[in-house]
Coordinates of C-alpha atoms and ligand atoms in Angstrom, one line a residue:
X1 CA 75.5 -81.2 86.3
X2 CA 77.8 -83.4 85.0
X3 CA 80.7 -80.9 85.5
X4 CA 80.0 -80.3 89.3
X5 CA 83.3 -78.4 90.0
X6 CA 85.3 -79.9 92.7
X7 CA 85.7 -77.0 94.7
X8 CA 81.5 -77.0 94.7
X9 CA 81.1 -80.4 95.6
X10 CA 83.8 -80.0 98.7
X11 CA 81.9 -77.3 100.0
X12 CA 78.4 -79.3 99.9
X13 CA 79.8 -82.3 101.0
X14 CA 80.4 -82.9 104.6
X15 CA 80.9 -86.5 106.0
X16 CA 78.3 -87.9 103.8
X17 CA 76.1 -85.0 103.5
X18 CA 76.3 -84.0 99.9
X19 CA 73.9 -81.9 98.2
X20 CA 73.0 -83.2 95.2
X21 CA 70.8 -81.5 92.9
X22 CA 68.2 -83.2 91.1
X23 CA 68.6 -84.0 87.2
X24 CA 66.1 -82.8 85.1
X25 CA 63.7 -85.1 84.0
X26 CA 63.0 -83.5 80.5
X27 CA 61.8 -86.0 77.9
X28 CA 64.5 -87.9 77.7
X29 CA 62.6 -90.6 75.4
X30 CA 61.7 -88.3 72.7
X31 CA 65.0 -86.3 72.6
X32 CA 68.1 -88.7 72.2
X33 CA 69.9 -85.9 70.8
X34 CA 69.6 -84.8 74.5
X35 CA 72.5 -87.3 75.8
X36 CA 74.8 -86.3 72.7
X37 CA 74.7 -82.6 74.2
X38 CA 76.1 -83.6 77.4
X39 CA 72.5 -84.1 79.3
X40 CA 72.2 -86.4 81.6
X41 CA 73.9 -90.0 80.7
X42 CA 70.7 -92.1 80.8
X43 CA 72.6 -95.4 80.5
X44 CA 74.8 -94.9 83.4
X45 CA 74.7 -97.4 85.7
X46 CA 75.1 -96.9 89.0
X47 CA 76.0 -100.3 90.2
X48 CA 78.8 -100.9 87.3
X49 CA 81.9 -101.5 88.5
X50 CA 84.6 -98.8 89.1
X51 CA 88.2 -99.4 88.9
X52 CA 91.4 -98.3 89.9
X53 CA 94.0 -99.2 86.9
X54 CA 97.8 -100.3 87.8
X55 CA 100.5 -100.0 84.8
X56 CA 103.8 -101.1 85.5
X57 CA 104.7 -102.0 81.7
X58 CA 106.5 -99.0 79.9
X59 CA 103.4 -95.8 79.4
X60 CA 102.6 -93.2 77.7
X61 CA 101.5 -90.4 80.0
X62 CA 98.1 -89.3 79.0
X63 CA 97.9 -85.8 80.5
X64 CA 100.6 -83.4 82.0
X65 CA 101.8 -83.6 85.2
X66 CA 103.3 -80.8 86.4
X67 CA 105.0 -81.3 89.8
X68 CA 107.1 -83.7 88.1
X69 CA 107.8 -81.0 84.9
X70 CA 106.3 -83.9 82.4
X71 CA 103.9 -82.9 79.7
X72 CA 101.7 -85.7 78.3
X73 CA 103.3 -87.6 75.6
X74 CA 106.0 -88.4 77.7
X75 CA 107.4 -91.9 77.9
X76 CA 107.8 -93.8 81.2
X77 CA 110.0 -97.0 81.1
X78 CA 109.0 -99.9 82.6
X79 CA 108.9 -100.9 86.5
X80 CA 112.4 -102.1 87.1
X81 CA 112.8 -105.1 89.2
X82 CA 116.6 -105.0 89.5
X83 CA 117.4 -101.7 91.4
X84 CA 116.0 -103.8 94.3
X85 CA 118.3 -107.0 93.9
X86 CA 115.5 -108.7 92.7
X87 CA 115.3 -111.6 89.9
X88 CA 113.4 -110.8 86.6
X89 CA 111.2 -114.0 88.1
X90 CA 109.9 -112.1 90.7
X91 CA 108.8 -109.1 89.1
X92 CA 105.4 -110.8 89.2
X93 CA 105.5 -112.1 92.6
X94 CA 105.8 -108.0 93.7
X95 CA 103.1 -107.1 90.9
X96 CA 100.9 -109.6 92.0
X97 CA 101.6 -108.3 96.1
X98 CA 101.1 -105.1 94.8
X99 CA 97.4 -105.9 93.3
X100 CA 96.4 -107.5 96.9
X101 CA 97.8 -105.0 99.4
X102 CA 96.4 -102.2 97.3
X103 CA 93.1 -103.9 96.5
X104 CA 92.5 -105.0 99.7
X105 CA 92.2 -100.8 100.9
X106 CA 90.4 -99.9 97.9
X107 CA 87.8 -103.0 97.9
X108 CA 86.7 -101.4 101.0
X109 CA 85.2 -98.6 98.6
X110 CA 83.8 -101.1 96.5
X111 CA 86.7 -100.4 93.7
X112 CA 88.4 -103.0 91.4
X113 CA 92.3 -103.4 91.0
X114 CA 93.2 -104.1 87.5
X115 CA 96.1 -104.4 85.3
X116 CA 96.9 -103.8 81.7
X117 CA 95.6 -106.7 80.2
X118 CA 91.9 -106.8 80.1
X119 CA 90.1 -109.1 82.3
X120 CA 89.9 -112.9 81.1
X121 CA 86.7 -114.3 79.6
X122 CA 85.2 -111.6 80.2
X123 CA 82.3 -109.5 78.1
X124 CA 82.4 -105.6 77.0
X125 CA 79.8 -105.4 79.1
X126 CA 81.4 -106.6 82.3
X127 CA 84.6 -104.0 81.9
X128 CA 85.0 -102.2 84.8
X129 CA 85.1 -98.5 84.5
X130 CA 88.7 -97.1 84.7
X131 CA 88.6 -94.0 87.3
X132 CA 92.0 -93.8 88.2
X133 CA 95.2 -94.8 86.0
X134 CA 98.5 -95.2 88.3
X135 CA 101.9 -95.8 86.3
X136 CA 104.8 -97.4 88.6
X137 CA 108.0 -96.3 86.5
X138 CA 111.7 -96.5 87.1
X139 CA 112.4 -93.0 86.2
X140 CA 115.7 -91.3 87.5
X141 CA 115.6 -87.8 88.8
X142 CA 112.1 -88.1 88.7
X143 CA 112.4 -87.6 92.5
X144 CA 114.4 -84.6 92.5
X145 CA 111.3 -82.5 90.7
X146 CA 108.3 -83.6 92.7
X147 CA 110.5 -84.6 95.4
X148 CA 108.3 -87.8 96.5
X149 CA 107.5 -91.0 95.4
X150 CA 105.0 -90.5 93.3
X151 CA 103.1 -87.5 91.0
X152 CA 98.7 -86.7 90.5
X153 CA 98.1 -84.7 87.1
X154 CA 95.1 -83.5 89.5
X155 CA 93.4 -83.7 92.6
X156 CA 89.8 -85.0 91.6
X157 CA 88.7 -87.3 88.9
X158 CA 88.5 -85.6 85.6
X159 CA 85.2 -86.3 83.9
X160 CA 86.7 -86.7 80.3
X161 CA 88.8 -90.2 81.0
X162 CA 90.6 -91.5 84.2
X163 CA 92.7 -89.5 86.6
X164 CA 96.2 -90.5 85.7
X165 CA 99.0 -90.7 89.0
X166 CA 102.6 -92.1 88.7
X167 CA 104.8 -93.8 91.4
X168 CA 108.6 -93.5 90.9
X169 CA 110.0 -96.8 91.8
X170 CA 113.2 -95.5 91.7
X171 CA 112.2 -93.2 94.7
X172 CA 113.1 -96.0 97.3
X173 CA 116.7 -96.5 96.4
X174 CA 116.9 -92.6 96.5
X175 CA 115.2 -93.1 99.9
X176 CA 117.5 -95.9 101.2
X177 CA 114.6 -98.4 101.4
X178 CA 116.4 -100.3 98.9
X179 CA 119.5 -100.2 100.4
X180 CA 117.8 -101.4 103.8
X181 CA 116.1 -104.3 102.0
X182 CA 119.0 -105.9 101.2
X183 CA 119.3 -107.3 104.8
X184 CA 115.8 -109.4 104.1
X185 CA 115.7 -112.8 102.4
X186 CA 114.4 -112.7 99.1
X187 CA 110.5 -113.7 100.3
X188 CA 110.4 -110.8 102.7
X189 CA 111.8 -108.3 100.6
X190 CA 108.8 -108.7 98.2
X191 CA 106.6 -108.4 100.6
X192 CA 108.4 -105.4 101.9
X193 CA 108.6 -103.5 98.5
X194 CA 105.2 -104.4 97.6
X195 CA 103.8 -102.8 100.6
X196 CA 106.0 -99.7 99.9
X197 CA 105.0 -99.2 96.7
X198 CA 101.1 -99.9 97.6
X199 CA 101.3 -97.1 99.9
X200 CA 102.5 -94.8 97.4
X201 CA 99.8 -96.0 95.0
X202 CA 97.2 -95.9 97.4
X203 CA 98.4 -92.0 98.4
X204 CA 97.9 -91.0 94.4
X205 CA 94.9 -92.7 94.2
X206 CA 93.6 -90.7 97.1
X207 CA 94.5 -87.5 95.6
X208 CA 92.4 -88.7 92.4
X209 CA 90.0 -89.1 94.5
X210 CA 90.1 -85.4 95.9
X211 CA 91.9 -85.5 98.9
X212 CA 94.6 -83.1 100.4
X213 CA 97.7 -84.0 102.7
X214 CA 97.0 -84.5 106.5
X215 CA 99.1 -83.1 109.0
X216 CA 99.1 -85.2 112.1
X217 CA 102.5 -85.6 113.2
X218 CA 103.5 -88.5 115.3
X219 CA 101.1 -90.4 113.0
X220 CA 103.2 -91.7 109.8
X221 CA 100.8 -94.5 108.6
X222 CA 98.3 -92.3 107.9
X223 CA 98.1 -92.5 104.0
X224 CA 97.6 -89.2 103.2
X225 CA 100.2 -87.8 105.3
X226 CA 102.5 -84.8 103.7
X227 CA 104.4 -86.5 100.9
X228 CA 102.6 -89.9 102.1
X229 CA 104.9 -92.4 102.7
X230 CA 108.0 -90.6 102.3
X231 CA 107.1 -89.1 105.6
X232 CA 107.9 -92.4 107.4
X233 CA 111.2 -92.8 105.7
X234 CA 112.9 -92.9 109.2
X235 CA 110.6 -95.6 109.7
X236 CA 111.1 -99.0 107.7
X237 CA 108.2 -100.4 109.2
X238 CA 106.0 -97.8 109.1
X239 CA 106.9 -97.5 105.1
X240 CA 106.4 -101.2 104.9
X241 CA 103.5 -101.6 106.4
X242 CA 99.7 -101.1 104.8
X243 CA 98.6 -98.0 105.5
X244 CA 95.1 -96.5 106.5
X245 CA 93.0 -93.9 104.7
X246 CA 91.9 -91.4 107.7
X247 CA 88.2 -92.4 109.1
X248 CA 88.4 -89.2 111.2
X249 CA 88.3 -85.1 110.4
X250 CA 91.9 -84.3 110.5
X251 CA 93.7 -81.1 110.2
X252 CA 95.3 -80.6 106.4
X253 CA 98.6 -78.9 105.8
X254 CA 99.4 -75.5 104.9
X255 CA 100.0 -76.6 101.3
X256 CA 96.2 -78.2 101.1
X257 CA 95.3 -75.6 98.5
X258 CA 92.4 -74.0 100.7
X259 CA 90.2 -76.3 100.1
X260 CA 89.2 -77.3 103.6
X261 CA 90.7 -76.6 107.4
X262 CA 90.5 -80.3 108.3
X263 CA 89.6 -83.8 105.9
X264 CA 87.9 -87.1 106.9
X265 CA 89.6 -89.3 104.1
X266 CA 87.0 -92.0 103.6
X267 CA 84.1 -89.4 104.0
X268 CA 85.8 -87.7 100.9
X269 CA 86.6 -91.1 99.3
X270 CA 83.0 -92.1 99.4
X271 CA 81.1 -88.5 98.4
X272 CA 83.2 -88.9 95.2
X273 CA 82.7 -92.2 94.1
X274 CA 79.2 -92.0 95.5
X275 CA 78.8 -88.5 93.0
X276 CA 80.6 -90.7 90.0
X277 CA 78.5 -93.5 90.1
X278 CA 75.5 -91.1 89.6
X279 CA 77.1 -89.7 86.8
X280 CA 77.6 -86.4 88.5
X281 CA 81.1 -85.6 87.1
Ligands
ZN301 ZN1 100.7 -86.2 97.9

């Protein structure tokens, strides 16, 4: 039960009509040996809070992730400011951008942003659970592997830790956004990077959360567009501006593993978070 595979659950679930099998209800008082097994987790919580997790100090990466040819172990520098003509200073300013534009999508899933440090004042009890894990690095050549802006170790949230994603900052003056930014005063530039790099967060967190590429051409703010916002590089306001999770069934791409023939983003969004907060993987 608690290893659903992910290829099941996409079958059963249609826009909001998963199939959940009911947990057995065996004892559970008398056995606690039961839970140590792998039964089902009878302190799970269903109205804790999940979180999506954003590192932009140097990491270590946890698993592999092999469209970028990294194994896990492997050490990714820090988010670097300075490719984009930015002050040290305002490394926080684009951080702190970074945590509203991308919380703002993910809030409406009823998900957290949080950074490295742990939350202020508050208890153990109160942590959030860490689904997601998404590393912004300045990593050259990165680009030239995976041949994006960012990387997913998998598509679907593992069950033993969180799903671990990286976005190459570097990407963008690869791209030419940095290049382009240079034109903006210092205030919009921030705000222009920030929402580039959200949507590249926000496209790795999707795939964490199960979902494919889209293929809708014409339509470049769509998040999970092929190679997600690198698709609207001839665009700099497309890349700069939020993007949008699909709300309808749209047709996937070629390269969508078989999994389905068309993908309503939110509907998978919310069968997965809905099946993790039941503890169902
Ligand atoms: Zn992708």
């Amino acid at each position: 039960m608690r290893h659903l595979p992910l290829l099941g659950l996409m079958v059963l679930s249609g826009c909001g009509n998963a199939v959940l099998i009911p947990m057995t209800d065996a004892d559970a008082d008398a056995s606690p040996a039961f839970a140590d097994l792998g039964g089902p987790d009878e302190t799970c919580d269903p109205a804790r809070d999940l979180a999506v997790q954003i590192v932009t100090e140097s990491a270590i990466l946890l698993r592999d992730l092999p469209d970028a040819g990294f194994h896990a172990g492997t050490l990714l520098p820090s988010f670097d400011i300075r490719a984009f003509d930015l002050q040290p200073d305002d490394r926080e300013d684009v951080i702190a951008a970074v945590h509203a534009l991308a919380g703002q999508r993910l809030s409406e899933f009823g998900l957290r942003v949080v950074g490295e440090e742990a939350p202020e004042g508050s208890e153990i009890a109160e942590a959030p659970e860490i689904i997601a894990r998404v590393v912004i690095t300045d990593l050259p050549g990165a680009p030239e592997h995976c041949g994006c802006q960012g990387s997913t170790s998998a598509l679907g949230l593992p069950s033993d830790g969180p799903a671990e994603a990286v976005v190459f900052s570097n990407a963008y003056v690869d791209n030419g956004l940095a290049g382009v930014l240079m034109r903006y005063s210092r205030k919009e530039r921030i705000e222009k990077l920030a929402a580039a790099l959200s949507n590249s967060i926000l496209h790795e967190v999707g795939h964490t959360l199960g979902l494919v590429h889209v293929d809708v051409p014409g339509q470049p703010t769509l998040l999970m567009a092929r190679g997600g916002s690198s698709a609207t590089k001839v665009s700099l306001a497309a890349m700069t501006t939020l993007q949008a999770y699909s709300q309808e069934a749209r047709p996937v791409t070629t390269d969508a593993l078989g999994v389905r023939e068309t993908q309503c983003d939110v509907c998978v969004i919310e069968d997965t978070l809905a099946a993790r907060r039941e503890c169902l993987r």
